[in-house]
Coordinates of C-alpha atoms in Angstrom, one line a residue:
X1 CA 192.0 0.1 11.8
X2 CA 191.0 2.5 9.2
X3 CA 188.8 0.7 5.9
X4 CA 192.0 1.7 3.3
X5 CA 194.5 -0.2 5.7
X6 CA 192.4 -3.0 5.7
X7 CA 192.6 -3.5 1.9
X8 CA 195.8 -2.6 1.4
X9 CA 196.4 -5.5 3.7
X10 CA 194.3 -7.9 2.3
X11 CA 196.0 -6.7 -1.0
X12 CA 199.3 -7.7 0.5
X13 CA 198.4 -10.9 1.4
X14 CA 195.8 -12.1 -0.9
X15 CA 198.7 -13.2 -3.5
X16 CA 200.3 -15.5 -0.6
X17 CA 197.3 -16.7 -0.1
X18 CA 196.9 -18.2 -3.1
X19 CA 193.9 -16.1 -4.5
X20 CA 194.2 -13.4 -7.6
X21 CA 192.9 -14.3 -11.6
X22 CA 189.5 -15.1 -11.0
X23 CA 188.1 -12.4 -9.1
X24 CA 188.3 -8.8 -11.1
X25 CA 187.0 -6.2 -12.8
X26 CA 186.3 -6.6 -16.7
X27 CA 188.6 -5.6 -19.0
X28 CA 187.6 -1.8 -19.4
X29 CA 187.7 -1.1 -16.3
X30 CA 190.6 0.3 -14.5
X31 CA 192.8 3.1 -13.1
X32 CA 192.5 6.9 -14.2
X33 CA 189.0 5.8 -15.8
X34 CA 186.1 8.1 -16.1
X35 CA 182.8 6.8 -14.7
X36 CA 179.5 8.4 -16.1
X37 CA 178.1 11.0 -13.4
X38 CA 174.8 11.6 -11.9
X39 CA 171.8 11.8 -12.7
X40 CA 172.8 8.6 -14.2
X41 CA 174.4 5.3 -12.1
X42 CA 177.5 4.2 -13.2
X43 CA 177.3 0.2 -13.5
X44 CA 180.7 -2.0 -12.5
X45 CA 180.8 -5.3 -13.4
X46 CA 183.8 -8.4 -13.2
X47 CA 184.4 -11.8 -12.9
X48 CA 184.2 -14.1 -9.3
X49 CA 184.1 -17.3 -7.6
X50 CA 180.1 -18.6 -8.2
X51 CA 177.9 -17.7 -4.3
X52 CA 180.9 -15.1 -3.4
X53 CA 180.0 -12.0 -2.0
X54 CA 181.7 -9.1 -3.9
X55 CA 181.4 -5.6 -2.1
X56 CA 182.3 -2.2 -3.9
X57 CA 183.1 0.7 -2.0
X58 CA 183.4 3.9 -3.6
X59 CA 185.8 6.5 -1.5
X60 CA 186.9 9.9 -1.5
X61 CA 185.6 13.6 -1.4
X62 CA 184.0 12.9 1.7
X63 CA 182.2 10.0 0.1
X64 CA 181.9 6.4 1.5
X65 CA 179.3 4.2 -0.3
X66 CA 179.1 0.3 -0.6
X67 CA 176.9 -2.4 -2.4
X68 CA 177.1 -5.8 -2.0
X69 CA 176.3 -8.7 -4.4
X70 CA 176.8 -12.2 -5.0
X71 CA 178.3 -13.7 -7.8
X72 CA 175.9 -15.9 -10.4
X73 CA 177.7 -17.4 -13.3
X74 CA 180.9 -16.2 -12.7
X75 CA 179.7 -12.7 -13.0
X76 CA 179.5 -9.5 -10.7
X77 CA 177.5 -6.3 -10.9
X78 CA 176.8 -3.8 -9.3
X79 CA 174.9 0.0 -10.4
X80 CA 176.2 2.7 -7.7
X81 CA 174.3 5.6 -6.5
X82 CA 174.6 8.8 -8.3
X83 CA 177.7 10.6 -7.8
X84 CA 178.4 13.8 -8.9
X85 CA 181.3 15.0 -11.0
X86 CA 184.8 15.9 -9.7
X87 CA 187.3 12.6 -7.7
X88 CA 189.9 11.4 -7.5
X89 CA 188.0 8.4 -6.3
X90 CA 189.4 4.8 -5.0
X91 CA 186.9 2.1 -6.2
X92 CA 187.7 -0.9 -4.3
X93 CA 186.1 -4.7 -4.9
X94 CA 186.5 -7.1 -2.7
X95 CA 185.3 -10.7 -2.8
X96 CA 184.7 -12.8 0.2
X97 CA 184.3 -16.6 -0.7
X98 CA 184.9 -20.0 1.2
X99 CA 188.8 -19.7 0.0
X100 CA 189.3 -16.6 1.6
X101 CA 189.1 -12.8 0.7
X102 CA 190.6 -11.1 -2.8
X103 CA 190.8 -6.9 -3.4
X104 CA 190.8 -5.1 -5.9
X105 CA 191.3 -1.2 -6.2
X106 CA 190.9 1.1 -9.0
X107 CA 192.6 4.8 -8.1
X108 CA 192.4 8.2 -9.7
X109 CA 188.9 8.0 -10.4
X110 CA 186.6 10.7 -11.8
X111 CA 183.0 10.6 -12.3
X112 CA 181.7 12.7 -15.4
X113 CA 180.2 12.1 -19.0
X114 CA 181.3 9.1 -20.5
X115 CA 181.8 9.1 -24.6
X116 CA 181.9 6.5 -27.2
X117 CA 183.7 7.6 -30.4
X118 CA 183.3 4.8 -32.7
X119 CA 183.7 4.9 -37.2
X120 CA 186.6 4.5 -39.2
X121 CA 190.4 5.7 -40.1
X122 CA 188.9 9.5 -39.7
X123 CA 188.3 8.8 -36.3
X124 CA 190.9 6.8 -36.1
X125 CA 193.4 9.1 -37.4
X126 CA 195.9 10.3 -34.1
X127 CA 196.4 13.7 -33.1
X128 CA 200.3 13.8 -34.6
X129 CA 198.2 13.7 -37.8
X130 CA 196.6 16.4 -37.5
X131 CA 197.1 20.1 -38.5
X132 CA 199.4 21.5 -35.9
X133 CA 200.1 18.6 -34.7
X134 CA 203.2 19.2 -32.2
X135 CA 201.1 22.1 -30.5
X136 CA 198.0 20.1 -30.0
X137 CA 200.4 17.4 -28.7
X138 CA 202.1 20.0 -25.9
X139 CA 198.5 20.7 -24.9
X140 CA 197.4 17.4 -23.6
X141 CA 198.9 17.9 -20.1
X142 CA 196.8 21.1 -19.5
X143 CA 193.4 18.4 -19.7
X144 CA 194.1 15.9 -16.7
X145 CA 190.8 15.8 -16.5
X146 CA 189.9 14.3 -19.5
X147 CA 190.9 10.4 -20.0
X148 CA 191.3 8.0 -22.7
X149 CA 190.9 4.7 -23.8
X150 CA 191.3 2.4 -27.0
X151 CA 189.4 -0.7 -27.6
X152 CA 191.9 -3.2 -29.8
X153 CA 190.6 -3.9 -33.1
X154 CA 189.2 -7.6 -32.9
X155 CA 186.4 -9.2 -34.6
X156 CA 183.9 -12.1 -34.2
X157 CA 181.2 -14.3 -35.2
X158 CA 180.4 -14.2 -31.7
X159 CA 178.7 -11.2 -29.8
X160 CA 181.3 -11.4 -26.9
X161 CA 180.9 -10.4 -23.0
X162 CA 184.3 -8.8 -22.8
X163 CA 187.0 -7.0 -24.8
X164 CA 189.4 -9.5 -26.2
X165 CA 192.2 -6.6 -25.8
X166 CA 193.2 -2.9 -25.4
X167 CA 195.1 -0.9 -27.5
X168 CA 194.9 2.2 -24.6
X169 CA 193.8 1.5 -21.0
X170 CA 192.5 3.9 -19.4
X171 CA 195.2 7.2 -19.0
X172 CA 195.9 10.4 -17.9
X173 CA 196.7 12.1 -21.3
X174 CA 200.1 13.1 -22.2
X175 CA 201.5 13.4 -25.7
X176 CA 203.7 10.2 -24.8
X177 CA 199.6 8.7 -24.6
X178 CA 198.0 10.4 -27.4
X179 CA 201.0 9.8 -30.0
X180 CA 200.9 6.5 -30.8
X181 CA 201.6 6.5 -34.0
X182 CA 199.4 6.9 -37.2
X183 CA 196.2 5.7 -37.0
X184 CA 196.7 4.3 -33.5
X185 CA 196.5 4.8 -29.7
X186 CA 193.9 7.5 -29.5
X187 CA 191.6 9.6 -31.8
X188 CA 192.6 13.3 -32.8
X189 CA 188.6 14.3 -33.3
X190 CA 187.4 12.4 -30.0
X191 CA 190.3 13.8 -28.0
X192 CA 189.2 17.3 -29.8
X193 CA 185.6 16.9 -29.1
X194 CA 186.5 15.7 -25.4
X195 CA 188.8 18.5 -24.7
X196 CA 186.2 21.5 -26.2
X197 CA 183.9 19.7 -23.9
X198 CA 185.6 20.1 -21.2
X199 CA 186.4 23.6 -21.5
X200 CA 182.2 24.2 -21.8
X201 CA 181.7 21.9 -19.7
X202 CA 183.8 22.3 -16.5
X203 CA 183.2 19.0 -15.3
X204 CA 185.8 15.2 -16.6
X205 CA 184.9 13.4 -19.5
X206 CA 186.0 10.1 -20.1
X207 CA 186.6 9.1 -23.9
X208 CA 186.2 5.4 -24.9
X209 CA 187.5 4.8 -28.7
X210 CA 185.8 1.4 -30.5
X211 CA 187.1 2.3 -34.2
X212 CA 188.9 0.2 -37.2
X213 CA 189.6 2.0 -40.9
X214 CA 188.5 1.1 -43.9
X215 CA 185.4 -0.7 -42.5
X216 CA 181.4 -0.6 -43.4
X217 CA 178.7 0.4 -41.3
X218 CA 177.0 -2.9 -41.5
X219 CA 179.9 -4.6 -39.6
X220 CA 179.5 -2.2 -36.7
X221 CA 175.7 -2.9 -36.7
X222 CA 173.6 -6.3 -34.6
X223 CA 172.2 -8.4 -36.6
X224 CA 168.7 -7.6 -35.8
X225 CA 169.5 -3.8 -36.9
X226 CA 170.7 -5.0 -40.6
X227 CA 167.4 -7.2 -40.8
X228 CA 165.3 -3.9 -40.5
X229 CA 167.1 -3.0 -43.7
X230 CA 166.7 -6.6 -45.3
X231 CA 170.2 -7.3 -44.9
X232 CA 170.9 -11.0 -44.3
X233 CA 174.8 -12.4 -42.9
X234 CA 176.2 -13.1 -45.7
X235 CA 179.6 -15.0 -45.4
X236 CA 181.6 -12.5 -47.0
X237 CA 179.9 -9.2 -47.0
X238 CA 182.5 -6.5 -47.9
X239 CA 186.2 -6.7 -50.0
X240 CA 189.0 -3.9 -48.3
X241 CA 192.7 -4.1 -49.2
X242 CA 192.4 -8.4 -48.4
X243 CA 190.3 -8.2 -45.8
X244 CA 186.5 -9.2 -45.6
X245 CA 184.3 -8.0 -43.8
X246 CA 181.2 -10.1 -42.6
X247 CA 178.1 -8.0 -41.2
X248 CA 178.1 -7.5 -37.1
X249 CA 181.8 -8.7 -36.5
X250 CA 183.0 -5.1 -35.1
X251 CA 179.6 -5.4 -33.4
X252 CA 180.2 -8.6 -31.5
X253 CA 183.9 -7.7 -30.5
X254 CA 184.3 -4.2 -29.9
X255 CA 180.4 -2.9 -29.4
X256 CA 178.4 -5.6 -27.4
X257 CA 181.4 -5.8 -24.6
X258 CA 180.7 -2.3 -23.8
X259 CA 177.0 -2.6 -23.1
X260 CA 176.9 -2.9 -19.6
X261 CA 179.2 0.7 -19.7
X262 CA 176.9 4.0 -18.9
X263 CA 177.1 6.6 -21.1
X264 CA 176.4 10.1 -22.4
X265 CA 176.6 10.1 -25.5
X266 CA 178.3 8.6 -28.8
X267 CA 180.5 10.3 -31.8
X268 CA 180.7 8.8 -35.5
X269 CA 183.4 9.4 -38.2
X270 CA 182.4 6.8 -41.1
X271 CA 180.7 6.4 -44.6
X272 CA 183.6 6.7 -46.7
X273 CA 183.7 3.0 -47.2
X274 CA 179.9 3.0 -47.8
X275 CA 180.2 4.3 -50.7
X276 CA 181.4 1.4 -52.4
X277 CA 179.1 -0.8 -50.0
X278 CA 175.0 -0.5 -50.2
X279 CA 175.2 3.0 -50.5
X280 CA 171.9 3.4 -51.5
X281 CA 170.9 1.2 -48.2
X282 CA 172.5 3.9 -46.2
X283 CA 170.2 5.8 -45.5
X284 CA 168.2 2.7 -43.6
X285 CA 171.3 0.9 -42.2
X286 CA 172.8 4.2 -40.2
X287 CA 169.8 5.4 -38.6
X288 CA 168.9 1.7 -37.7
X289 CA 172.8 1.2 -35.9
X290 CA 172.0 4.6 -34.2
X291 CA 168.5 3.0 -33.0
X292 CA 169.9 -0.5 -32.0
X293 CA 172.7 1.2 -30.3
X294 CA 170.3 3.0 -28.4
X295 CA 168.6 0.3 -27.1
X296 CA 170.7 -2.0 -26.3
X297 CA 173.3 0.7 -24.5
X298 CA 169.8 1.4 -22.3
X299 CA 169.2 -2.0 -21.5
X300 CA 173.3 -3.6 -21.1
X301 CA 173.2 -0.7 -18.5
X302 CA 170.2 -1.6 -16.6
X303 CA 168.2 1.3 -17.7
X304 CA 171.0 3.8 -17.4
X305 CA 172.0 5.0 -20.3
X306 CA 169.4 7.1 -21.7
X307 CA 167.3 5.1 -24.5
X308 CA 167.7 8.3 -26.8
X309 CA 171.1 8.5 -25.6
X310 CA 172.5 12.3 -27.7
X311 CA 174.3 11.0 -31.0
X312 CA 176.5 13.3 -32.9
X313 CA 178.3 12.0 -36.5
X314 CA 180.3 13.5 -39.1
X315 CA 178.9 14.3 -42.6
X316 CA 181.9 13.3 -45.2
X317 CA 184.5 15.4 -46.2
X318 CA 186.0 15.3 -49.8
X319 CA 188.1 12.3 -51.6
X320 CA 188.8 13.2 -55.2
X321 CA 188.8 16.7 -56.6
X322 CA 188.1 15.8 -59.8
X323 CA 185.6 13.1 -59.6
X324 CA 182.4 13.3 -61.5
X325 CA 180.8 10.4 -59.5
X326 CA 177.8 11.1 -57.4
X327 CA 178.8 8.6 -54.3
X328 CA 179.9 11.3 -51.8
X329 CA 177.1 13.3 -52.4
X330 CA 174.6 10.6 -52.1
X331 CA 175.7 9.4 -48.8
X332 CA 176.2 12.9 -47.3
X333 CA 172.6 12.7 -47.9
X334 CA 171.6 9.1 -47.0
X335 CA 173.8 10.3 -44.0
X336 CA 170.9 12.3 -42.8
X337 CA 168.2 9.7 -43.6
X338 CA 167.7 12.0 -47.1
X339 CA 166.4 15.0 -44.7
X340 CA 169.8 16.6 -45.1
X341 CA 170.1 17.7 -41.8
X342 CA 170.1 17.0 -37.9
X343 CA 168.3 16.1 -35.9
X344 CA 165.1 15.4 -37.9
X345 CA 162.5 13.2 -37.6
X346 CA 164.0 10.0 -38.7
X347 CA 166.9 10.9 -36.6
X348 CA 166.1 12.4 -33.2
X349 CA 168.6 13.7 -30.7
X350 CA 171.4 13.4 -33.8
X351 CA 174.0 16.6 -34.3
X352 CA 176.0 16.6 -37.4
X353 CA 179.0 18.2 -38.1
X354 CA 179.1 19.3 -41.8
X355 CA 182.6 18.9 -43.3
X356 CA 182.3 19.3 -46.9
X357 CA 184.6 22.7 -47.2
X358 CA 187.6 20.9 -45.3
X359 CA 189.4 19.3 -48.0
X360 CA 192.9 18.8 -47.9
X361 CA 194.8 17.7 -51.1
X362 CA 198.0 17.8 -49.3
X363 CA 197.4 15.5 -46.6
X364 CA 200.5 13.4 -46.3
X365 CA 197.7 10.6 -45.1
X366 CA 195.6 10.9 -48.9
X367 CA 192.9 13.7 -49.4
X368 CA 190.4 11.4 -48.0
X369 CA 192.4 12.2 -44.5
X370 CA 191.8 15.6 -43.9
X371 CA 193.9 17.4 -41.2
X372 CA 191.4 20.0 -40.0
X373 CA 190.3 17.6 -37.6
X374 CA 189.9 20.7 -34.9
X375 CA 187.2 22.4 -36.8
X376 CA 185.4 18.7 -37.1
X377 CA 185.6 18.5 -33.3
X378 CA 184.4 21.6 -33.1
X379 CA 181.8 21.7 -34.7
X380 CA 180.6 18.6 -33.3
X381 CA 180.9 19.9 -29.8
X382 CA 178.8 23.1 -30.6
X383 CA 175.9 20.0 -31.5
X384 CA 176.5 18.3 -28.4
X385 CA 176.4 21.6 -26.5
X386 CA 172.7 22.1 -27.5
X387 CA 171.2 18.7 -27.6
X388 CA 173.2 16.6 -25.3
X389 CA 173.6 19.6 -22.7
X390 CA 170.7 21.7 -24.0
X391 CA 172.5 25.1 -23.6
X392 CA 170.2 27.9 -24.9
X393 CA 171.6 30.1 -28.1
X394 CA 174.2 27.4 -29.2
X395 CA 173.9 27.5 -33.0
X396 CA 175.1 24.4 -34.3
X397 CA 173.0 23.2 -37.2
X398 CA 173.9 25.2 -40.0
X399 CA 171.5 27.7 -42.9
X400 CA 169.2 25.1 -44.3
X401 CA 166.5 26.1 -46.5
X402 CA 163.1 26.8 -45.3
X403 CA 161.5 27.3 -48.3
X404 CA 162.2 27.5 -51.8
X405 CA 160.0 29.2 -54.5
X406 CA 160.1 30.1 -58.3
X407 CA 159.4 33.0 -59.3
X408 CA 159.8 33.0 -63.5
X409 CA 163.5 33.0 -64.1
X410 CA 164.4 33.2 -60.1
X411 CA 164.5 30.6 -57.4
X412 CA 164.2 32.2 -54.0
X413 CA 165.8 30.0 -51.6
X414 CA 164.7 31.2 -47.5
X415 CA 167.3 29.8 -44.9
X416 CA 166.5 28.7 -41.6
X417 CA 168.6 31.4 -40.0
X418 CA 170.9 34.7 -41.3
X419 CA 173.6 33.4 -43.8
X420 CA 177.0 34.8 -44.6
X421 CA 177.1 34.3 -48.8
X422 CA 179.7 34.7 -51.0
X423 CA 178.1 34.7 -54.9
X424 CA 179.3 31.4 -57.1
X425 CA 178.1 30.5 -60.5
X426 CA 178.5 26.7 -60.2
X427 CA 177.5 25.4 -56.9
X428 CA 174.1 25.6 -57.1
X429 CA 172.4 23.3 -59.7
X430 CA 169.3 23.0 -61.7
X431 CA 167.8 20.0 -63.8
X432 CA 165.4 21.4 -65.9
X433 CA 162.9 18.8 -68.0
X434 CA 158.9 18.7 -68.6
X435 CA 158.4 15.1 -68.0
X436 CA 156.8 14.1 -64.8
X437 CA 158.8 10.9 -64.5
X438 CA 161.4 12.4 -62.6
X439 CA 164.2 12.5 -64.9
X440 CA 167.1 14.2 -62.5
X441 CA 169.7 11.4 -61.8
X442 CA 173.3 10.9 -61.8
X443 CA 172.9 10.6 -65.5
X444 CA 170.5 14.0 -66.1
X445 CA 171.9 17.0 -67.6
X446 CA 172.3 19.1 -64.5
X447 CA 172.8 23.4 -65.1
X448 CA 174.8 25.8 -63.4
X449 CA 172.1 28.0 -61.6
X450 CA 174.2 31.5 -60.4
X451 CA 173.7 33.6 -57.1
X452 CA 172.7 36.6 -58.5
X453 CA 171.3 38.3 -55.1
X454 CA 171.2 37.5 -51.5
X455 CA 169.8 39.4 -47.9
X456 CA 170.0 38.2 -44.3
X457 CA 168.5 35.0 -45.0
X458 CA 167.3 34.7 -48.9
X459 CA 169.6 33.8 -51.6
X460 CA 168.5 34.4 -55.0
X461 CA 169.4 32.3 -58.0
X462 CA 168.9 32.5 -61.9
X463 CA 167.9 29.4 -64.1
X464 CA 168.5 31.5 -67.5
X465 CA 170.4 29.0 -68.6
X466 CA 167.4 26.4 -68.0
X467 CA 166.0 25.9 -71.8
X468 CA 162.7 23.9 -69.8
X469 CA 161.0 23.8 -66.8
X470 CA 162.7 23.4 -63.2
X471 CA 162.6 19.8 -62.3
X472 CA 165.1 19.8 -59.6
X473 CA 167.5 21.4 -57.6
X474 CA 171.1 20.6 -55.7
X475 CA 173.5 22.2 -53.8
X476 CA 177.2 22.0 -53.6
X477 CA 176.6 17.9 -55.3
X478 CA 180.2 17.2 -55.7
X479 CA 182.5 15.0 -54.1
X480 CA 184.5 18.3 -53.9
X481 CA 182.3 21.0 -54.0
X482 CA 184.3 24.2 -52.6
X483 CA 187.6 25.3 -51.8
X484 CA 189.2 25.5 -48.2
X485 CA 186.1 26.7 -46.1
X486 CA 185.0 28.9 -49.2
X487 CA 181.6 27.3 -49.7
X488 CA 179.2 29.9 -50.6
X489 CA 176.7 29.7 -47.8
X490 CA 177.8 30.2 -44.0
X491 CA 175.6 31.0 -40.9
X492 CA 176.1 34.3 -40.6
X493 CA 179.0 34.4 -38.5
X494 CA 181.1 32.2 -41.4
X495 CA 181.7 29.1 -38.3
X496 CA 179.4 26.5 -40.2
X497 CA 178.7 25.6 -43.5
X498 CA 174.9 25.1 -45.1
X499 CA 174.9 21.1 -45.2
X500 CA 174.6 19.9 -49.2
X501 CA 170.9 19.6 -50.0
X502 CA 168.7 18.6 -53.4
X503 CA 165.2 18.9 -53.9
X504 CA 162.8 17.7 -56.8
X505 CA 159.7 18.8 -58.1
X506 CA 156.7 17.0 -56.9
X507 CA 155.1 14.7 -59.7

């Protein structure tokens, strides 16, 4: 008898038999899923009876492979071989105890690069939210290939083994699956980034969405990763709309169950709420989630996930047009670890997508929603095209200056690459003062510093209207800098934006 009959028999008669809710996969796990591809081992992992043996087959495209293990503590795992991408693949368990023997199957499944997208209601935000919302929806039939799933939002004081729930299990997409509403069932900018991927890629991506609006980074972050900051648990750490938010909850019910998952790479949409929150810790507290991520990803997997596993985030977009207040511009740049760009030596194998010229005052959800959520996902997936997949000639970074110098009345700024410029009077800045004692703040007198001439990759300003010496200088420092992709400063071809910067004078 051929090995699929013999499951689908045992499947028929395991349930007569008595057997069935102790012996299965965890809870992400399932039909239609996406398991990461070689180089790298997938790990599968689920619950039995203790001393059981649990084999796992893998089957399909000529494929037949099997591991066997015994169950300790209620728990199974096993690491396959490498596979390479492409399936459909059945992944069959099956447990063989004193009591007799329990199956079972996962179908439809593809091996390929597994992503996390995990931050707040900007990743959260569905794809009928978006900008074009009803033709992005049509589209989602043309990707089979690339499959989605939603963690629940849960919290704990616990770290917990498992998801508590799912929003999404694993799916085939659809815009039945992708519309679920606002704010729910699946991501517009992860199933954007996924899709772009795909398209560059050629091979299926699995997208796994851990997200919850209105939520600080410190309550996605371990315990151990705060204390590198000097954060303690507080009982109550953060105030949203009547909820509270104690540090590491999201991380013990919606991060830590995914460990044992192998996976490419991770997306980040958050920060807004961080500006209310330890902002000025922000700089510390995101580069040391990224870090603890990392590692424990790499160890949950048995080594599997890379330890510098690629990790691409989103700098802020705009909030209030009008607002004089310096908290978006502060942890745009506490966003990059105050390097004010990505990767960089605090933050290694990072991308950022900048997003500060996508502003949307007319977003049904509040300007703080922005639509454009396919030029977000785009730009992201240009950074994950050249440091996750190292493709040659990908430009992805952005004009960031090189070097700045001043020359009397002039500060020559020299990009890192040709920039497209369109000559503003405002969004440059200067803070001119004599004193040593750095006096450039929130609070400081800050001057309008003109672009009076540019070439392929030198923009030329004038500090006339500077009355003392050059103490400082800022670019586009406002919570709203620049109108609908009108920024000044563009690579050359006008795709992305030069990320916010400011510089002061040495003392």
């Amino acid at each position: 008898m051929h090995l699929l009959q013999v499951l689908w028999v045992f499947c028929w008669f395991a349930p007569l038999r008595g057997f069935g809710h102790e012996f299965r996969f965890a809870s992400y796990y399932g039909d239609h899923m996406v398991l990461q591809r070689a180089p790298e081992r997938a790990v599968l992992w689920g619950y039995g009876t203790d001393a059981a043996k649990v084999t796992i087959t893998v089957l399909g495209n000529q494929q037949n492979t099997s591991h066997t293990v015994t169950v300790e503590e209620q728990i199974w795992r096993v690491t396959l071989d490498p596979v390479q991408p492409g399936g459909p693949y059945v992944v069959s368990a099956v447990q063989q105890s004193a009591e007799g023997v329990q199956v079972h199957n996962l179908t439809d499944v593809l091996f390929g690069d597994v992503w996390l997208c995990g931050g707040q209601s900007n990743m959260q935000m569905g794809l009928s939210q978006v900008i074009n919302a009803s033709e992005e929806l049509a589209m989602a039939l043309k990707f089979p290939n690339v499959r989605v799933f939603t963690a629940a939002d849960e919290h704990s004081r616990e770290e917990l083994t498992d998801l508590m729930k799912i929003e999404l299990p694993w799916s085939v997409p659809s815009a039945g699956v992708l519309d679920g509403g606002n704010f729910s069932h699946f991501s517009a900018v992860c199933w954007l980034f996924g899709r772009y991927l795909y398209e560059s890629q050629k091979h299926p991506v699995g997208l796994v969405e851990s997200c919850w609006g209105g939520t600080p980074v410190e309550a996605w972050s371990s315990e151990r990763a705060l204390q590198k900051c000097g954060l303690a648990k507080p009982k109550h750490s953060f105030q949203n709309a009547g909820a509270s938010w104690d540090n590491t909850v999201l991380w013990n019910a919606m991060i830590h169950p995914l460990l044992n998952m192998t996976i490419k790479g991770a997306i980040w949409y958050q920060g807004e709420q961080n500006t209310e929150y330890h902002q000025d810790l922000y700089n510390c507290t995101f580069p040391a989630m990224i870090d603890d991520w990392r590692m424990a990803f790499h160890q949950g997997s048995g080594g599997q996930t890379s330890p510098v596993f690629p990790f691409g985030f989103v700098q802020l977009s705009t909030y209030k047009k009008t607002s004089l207040s310096d908290a978006f511009p502060n942890l745009r740049w506490h966003q990059t670890a105050d390097y004010g760009f990505a990767p960089n030596p605090r933050m290694k194998n990072t991308f950022m997508a900048v997003s500060l010229d996508l502003g949307d005052e007319a977003s049904p959800w509040g300007s703080i929603h922005p639509r454009y959520k396919q030029d977000v996902a785009h730009r992201l997936t240009l950074g994950a095209r050249a440091v996750a997949y190292g493709e040659k000639g990908v430009s992805f970074q952005g004009p960031f200056p090189q070097a700045i110098r001043l020359q009397g009345k002039y500060i020559n700024i020299t990009y890192s690459e040709e920039v497209s410029v369109t000559k503003s009077n405002t969004t440059f800045e200067v803070c001119c003062s004599s004193s040593q004692r750095d006096p450039c703040n929130a609070s400081s007198a800050w001057d309008p510093a003109p672009i009076v001439e540019t070439s392929s990759n030198v923009v030329v300003l004038s500090t006339d209207g500077c009355s003392d010496e050059v103490a400082a200088l800022r670019y586009a420092w406002r919570d709203w800098p620049c109108g609908f992709k009108a920024c000044p400063v563009y690579s050359a071809d006008h795709v992305l934006p030069a990320a916010p910067f400011i510089v002061k004078r040495a003392p």
